[in-house]
Coordinates of C-alpha atoms and ligand atoms in Angstrom, one line a residue:
X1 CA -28.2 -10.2 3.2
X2 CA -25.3 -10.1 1.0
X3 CA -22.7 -7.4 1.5
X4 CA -21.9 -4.6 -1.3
X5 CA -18.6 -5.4 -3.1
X6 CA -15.9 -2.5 -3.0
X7 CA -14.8 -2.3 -6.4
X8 CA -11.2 -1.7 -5.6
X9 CA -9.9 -2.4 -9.4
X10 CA -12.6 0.4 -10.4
X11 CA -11.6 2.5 -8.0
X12 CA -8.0 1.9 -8.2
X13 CA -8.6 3.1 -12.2
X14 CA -10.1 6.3 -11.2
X15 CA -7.0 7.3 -9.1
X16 CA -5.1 6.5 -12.4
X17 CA -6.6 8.1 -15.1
X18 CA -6.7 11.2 -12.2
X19 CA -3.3 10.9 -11.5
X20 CA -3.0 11.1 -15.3
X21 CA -4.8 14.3 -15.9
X22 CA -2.3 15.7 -13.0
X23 CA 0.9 14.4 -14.3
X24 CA 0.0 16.3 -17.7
X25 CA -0.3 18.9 -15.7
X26 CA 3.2 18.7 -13.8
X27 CA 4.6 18.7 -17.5
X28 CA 3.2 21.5 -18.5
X29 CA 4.2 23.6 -15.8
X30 CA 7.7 21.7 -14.6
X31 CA 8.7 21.4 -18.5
X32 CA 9.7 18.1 -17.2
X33 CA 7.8 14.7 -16.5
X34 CA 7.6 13.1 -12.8
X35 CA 9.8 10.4 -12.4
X36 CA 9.8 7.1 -10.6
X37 CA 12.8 4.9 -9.9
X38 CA 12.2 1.4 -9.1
X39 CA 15.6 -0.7 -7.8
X40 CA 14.8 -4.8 -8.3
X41 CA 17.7 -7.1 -6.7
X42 CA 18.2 -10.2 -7.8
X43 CA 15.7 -12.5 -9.6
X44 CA 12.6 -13.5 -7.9
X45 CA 9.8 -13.9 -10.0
X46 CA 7.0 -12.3 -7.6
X47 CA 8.9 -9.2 -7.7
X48 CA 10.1 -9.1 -11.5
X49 CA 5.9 -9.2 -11.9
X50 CA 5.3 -6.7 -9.8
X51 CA 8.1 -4.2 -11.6
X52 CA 7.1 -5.0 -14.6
X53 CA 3.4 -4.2 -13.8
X54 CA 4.9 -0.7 -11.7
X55 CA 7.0 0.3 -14.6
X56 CA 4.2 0.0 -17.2
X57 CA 1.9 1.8 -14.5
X58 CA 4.0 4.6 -14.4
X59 CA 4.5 5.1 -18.0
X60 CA 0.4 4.5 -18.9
X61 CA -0.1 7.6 -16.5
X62 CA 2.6 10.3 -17.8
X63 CA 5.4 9.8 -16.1
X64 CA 9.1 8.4 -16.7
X65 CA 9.6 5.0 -15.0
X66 CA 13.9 4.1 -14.2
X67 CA 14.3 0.4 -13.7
X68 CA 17.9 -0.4 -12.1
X69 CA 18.1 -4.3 -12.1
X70 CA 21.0 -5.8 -10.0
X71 CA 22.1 -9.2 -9.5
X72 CA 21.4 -11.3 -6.7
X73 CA 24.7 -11.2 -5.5
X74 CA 25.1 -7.5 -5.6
X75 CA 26.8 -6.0 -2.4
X76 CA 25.0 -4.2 0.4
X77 CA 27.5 -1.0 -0.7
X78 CA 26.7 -1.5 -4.6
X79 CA 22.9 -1.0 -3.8
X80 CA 23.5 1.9 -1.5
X81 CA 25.6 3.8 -4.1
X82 CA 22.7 3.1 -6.3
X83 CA 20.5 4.6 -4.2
X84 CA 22.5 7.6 -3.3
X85 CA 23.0 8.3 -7.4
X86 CA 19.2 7.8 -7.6
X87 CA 18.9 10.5 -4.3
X88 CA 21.3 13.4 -6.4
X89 CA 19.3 13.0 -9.7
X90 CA 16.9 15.6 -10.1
X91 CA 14.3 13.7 -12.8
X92 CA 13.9 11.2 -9.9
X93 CA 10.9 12.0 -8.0
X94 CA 10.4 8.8 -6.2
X95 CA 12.2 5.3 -5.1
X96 CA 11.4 2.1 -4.2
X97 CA 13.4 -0.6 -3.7
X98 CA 11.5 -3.6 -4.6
X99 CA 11.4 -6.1 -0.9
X100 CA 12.1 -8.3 -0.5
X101 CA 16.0 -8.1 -1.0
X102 CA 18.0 -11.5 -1.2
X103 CA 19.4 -13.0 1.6
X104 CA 22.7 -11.1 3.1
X105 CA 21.3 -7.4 2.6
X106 CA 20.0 -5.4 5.2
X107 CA 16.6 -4.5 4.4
X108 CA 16.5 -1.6 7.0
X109 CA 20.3 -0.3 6.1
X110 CA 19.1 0.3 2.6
X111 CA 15.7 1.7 2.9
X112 CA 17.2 4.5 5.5
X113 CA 19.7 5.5 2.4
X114 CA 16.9 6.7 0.3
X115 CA 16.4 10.2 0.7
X116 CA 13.2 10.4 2.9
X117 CA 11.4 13.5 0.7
X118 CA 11.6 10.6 -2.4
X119 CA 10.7 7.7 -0.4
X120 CA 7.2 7.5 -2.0
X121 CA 6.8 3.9 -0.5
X122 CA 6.8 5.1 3.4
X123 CA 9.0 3.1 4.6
X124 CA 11.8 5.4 5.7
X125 CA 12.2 5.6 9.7
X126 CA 11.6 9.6 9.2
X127 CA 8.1 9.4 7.3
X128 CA 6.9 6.6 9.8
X129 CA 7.8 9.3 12.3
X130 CA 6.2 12.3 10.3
X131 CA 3.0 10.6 10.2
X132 CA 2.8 9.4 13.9
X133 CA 3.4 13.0 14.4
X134 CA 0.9 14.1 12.3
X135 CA 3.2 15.9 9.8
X136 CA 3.7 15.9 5.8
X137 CA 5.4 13.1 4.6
X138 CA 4.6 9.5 2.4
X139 CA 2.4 7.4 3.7
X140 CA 2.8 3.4 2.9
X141 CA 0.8 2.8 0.2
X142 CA -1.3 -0.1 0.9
X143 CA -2.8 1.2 4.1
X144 CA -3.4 4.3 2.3
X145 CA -5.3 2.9 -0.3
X146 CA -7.7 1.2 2.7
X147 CA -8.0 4.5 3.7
X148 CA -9.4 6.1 0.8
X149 CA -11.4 2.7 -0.1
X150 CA -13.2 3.6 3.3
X151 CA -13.7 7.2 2.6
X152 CA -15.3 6.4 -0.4
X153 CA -17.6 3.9 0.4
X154 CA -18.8 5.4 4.6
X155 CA -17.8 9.5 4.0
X156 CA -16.9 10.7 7.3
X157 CA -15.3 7.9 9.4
X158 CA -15.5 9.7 13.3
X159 CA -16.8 7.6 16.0
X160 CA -16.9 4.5 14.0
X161 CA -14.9 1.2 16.1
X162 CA -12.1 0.2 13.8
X163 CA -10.4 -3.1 14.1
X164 CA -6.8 -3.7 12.3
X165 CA -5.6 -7.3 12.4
X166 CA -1.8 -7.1 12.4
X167 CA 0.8 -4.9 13.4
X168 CA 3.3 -4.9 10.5
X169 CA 5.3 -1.4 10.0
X170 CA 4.2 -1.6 6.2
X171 CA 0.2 -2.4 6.7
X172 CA -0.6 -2.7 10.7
X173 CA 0.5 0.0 12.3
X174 CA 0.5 2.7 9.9
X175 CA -3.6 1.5 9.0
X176 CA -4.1 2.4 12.6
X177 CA -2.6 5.8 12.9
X178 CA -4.3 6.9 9.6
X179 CA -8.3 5.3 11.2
X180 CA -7.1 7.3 14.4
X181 CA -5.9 10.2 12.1
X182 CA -9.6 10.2 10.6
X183 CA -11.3 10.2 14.3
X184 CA -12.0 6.3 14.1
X185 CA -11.5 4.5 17.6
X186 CA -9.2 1.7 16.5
X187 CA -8.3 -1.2 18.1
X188 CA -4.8 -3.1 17.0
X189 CA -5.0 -6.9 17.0
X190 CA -2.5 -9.4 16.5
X191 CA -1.1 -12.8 17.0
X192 CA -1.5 -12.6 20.6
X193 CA -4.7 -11.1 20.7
X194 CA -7.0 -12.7 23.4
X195 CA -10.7 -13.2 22.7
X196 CA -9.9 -12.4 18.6
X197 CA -13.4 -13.0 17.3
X198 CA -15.5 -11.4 20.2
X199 CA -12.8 -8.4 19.4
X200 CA -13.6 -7.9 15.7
X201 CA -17.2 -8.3 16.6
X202 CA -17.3 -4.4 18.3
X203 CA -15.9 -3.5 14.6
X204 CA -17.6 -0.9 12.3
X205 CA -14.6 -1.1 10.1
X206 CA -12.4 -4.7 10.2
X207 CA -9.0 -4.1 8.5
X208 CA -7.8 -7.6 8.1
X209 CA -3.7 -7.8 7.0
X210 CA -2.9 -11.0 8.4
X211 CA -1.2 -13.2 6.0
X212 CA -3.5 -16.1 6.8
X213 CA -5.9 -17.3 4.2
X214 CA -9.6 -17.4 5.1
X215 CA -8.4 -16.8 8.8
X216 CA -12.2 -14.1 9.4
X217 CA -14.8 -15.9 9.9
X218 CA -18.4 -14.4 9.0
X219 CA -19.6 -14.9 12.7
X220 CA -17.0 -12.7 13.9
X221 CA -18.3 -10.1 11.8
X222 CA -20.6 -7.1 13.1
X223 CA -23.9 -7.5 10.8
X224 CA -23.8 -3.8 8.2
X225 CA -19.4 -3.7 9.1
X226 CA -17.3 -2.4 6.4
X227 CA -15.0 -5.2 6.0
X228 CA -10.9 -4.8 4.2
X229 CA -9.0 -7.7 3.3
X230 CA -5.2 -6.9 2.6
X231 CA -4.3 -10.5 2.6
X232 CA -2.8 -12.4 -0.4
X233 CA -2.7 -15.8 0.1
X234 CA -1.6 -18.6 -2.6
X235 CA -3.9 -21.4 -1.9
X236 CA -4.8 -25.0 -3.6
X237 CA -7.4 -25.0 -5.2
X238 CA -10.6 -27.6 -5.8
X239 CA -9.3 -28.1 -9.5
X240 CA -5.9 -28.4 -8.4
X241 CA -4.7 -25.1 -9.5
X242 CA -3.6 -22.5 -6.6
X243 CA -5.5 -19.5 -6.4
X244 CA -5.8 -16.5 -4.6
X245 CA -7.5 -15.8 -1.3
X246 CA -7.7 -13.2 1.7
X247 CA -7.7 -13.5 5.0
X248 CA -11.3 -12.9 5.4
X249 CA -13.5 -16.2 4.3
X250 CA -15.0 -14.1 1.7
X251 CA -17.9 -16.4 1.2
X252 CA -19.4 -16.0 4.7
X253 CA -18.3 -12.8 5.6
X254 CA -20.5 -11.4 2.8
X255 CA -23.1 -12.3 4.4
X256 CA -22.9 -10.8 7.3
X257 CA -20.9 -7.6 6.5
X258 CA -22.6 -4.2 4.8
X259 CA -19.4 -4.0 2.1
X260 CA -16.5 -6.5 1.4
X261 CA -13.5 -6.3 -0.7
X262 CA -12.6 -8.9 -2.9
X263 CA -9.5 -10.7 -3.2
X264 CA -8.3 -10.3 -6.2
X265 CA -9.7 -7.1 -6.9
X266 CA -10.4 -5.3 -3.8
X267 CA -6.9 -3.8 -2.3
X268 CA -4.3 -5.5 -4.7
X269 CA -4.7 -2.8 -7.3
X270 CA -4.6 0.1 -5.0
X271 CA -1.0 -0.3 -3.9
X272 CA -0.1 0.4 -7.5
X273 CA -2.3 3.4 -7.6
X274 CA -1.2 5.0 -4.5
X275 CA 2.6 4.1 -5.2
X276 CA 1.9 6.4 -8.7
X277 CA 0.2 9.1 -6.6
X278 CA 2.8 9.5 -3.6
X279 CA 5.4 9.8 -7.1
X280 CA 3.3 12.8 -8.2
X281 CA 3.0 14.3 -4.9
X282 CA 6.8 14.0 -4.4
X283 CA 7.0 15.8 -7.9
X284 CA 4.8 18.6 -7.2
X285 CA 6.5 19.2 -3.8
X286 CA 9.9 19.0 -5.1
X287 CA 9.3 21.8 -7.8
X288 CA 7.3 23.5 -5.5
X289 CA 4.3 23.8 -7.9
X290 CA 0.6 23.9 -6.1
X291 CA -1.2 21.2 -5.6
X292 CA -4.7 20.5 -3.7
X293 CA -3.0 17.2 -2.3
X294 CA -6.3 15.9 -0.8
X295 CA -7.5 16.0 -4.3
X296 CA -5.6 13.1 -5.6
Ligands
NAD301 P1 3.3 -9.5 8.3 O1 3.6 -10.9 8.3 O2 4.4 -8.5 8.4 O3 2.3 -9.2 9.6 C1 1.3 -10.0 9.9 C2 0.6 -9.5 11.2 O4 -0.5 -10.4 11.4 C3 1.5 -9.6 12.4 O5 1.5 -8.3 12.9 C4 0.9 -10.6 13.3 O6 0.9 -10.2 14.7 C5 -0.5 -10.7 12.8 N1 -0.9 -12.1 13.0 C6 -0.3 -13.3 12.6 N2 -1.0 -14.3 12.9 C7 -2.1 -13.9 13.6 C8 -3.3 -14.5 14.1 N3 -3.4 -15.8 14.2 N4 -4.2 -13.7 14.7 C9 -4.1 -12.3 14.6 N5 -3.1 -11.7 14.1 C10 -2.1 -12.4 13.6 O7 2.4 -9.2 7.1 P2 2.1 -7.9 6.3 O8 3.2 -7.5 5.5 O9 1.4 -6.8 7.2 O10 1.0 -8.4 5.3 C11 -0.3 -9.0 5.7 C12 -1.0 -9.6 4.5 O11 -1.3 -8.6 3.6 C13 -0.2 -10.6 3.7 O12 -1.2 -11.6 3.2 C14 0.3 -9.9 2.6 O13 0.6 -10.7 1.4 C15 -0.8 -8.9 2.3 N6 -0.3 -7.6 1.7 C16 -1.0 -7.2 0.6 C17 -0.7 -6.0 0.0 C18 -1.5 -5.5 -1.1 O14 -1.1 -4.8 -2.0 N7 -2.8 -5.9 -1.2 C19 0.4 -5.2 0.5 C20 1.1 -5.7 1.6 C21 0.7 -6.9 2.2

């Protein structure tokens, strides 16, 4: 048996050309565009992809994208002051402050400055708190896009055994609240986890955010299991170029499990997608205009 592929990247461009139709729609009505702020420190090339690839996101789907660039040697206070103009401006929906910051800046200090009703990327103390509490606030948006991956592809997720490997506040944690949140019974695993592969074996749903490539094997999968892979792991490959793998072993997982993500492909291009929705949420709620939230 080979497993069904989720077709994040397909997916992912559904979200977007609906996210689209919405922020046309926020125009119309706000007689302004949504806006999305994106703060990049310093000059790691990772991150100059990814807000590069954010920025051109946000303007392919209707809305206005800020990019603040500061240098790698920009103090702790500079960044906060940017932050705190970015919290004050009113065509500012949403911020992110691209992570990793450079050596010397406190990660934690900064991302508590951002004003938690714009912090689309979920990272602020206050929404981790609104959504263990069960109330309205941004969820991060990798773990969310698993979420709605799963909804599409098994409906109704009650009763099913979920399994999340890792505990990180940005993937881990909040994965597990939102499978408890949708009446899974969800296990967390983690780098002390006795008995790892007999404990992904209960699994219905394996949620793998590790950070270490090819880590799942395909016997520790359930036969028919819905299988995630958040990792993204630069490997060598056979022809000597590095390429990218998950932390499931895709090729033997697939044949045990009922539907696999890819990697690339899979989850990678829903972080995006959910970033540009939580921006269009925060703009609705901020000019208080309707919006079916569940929709999007
Ligand atoms: P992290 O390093 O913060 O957390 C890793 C977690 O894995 C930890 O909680 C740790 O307990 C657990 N762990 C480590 N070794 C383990 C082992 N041997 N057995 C079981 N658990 C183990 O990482 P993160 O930020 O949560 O990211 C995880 C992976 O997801 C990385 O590969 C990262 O690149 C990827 N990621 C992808 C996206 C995306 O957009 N697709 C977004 C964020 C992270």
């Amino acid at each position: 048996m080979s497993a069904a592929l989720i077709d994040g990247k397909a997916f992912a461009e559904g979200l977007r050309q609906k996210i689209a139709k919405f922020a046309d729609e926020f125009e119309a009505k706000a007689g302004r565009k949504a806006g999305l702020a994106v703060v990049l420190v310093g000059e790691d090339p990772a991150s100059q992809v990814y807000v590069r690839s954010k920025g051109k996101a946000t303007t392919a789907a209707g809305m206005n994208s800020f990019e603040y660039k500061m240098p790698a040697d920009a103090s702790e206070a500079d960044l906060i002051a940017k932050v705190e103009e970015l919290n004050a401006d009113p065509a500012v929906d949403g911020i992110l402050v691209q992570l990793p910051l450079p050596k010397g800046l406190d990660e934690q200090a900064v991302i508590s400055t951002i004003d938690p009703d714009k912090d689309v990327d979920g990272f602020h103390i206050i929404n981790a708190g609104r959504l263990s509490v069960g109330q309205k606030g941004f969820v991060p948006c990798t773990p969310l896009g698993c979420l709605m991956l799963l909804k599409d592809r098994l409906g109704d997720l009650s009763g099913k055994d979920a399994v999340v490997i890792g505990r990180s506040n940005i993937v881990g944690k909040p994965m597990a609240q939102l499978l408890t949140d949708a009446n899974a019974t969800v296990t967390i695993a983690h780098s002390r986890t006795a008995n790892l592969p007999e404990v992904v074996k209960r699994a219905d749903i394996v949620v793998a955010a590790v950070g270490r490539p090819e880590m799942v094997k395909g016997d520790w999968i359930k036969p028919g299991a819905t299988v995630i892979d958040v990792g993204i792991n630069r490997v060598d490959g056979e022809d000597g170029k590095t390429k990218l793998v998950g932390d499931v072993d895709f090729d033997s997982a697939r044949e045990v499990a009922g539907a696999i993500t890819p990697v690339p492909g899979g989850v990678g291009p829903m972080t995006i997608a959910v970033l540009l929705r939580n921006a269009l949420v925060s703009a609705y709620r901020r000019e208080n205009i309707a919006l079916d939230e569940d929709a999007l």
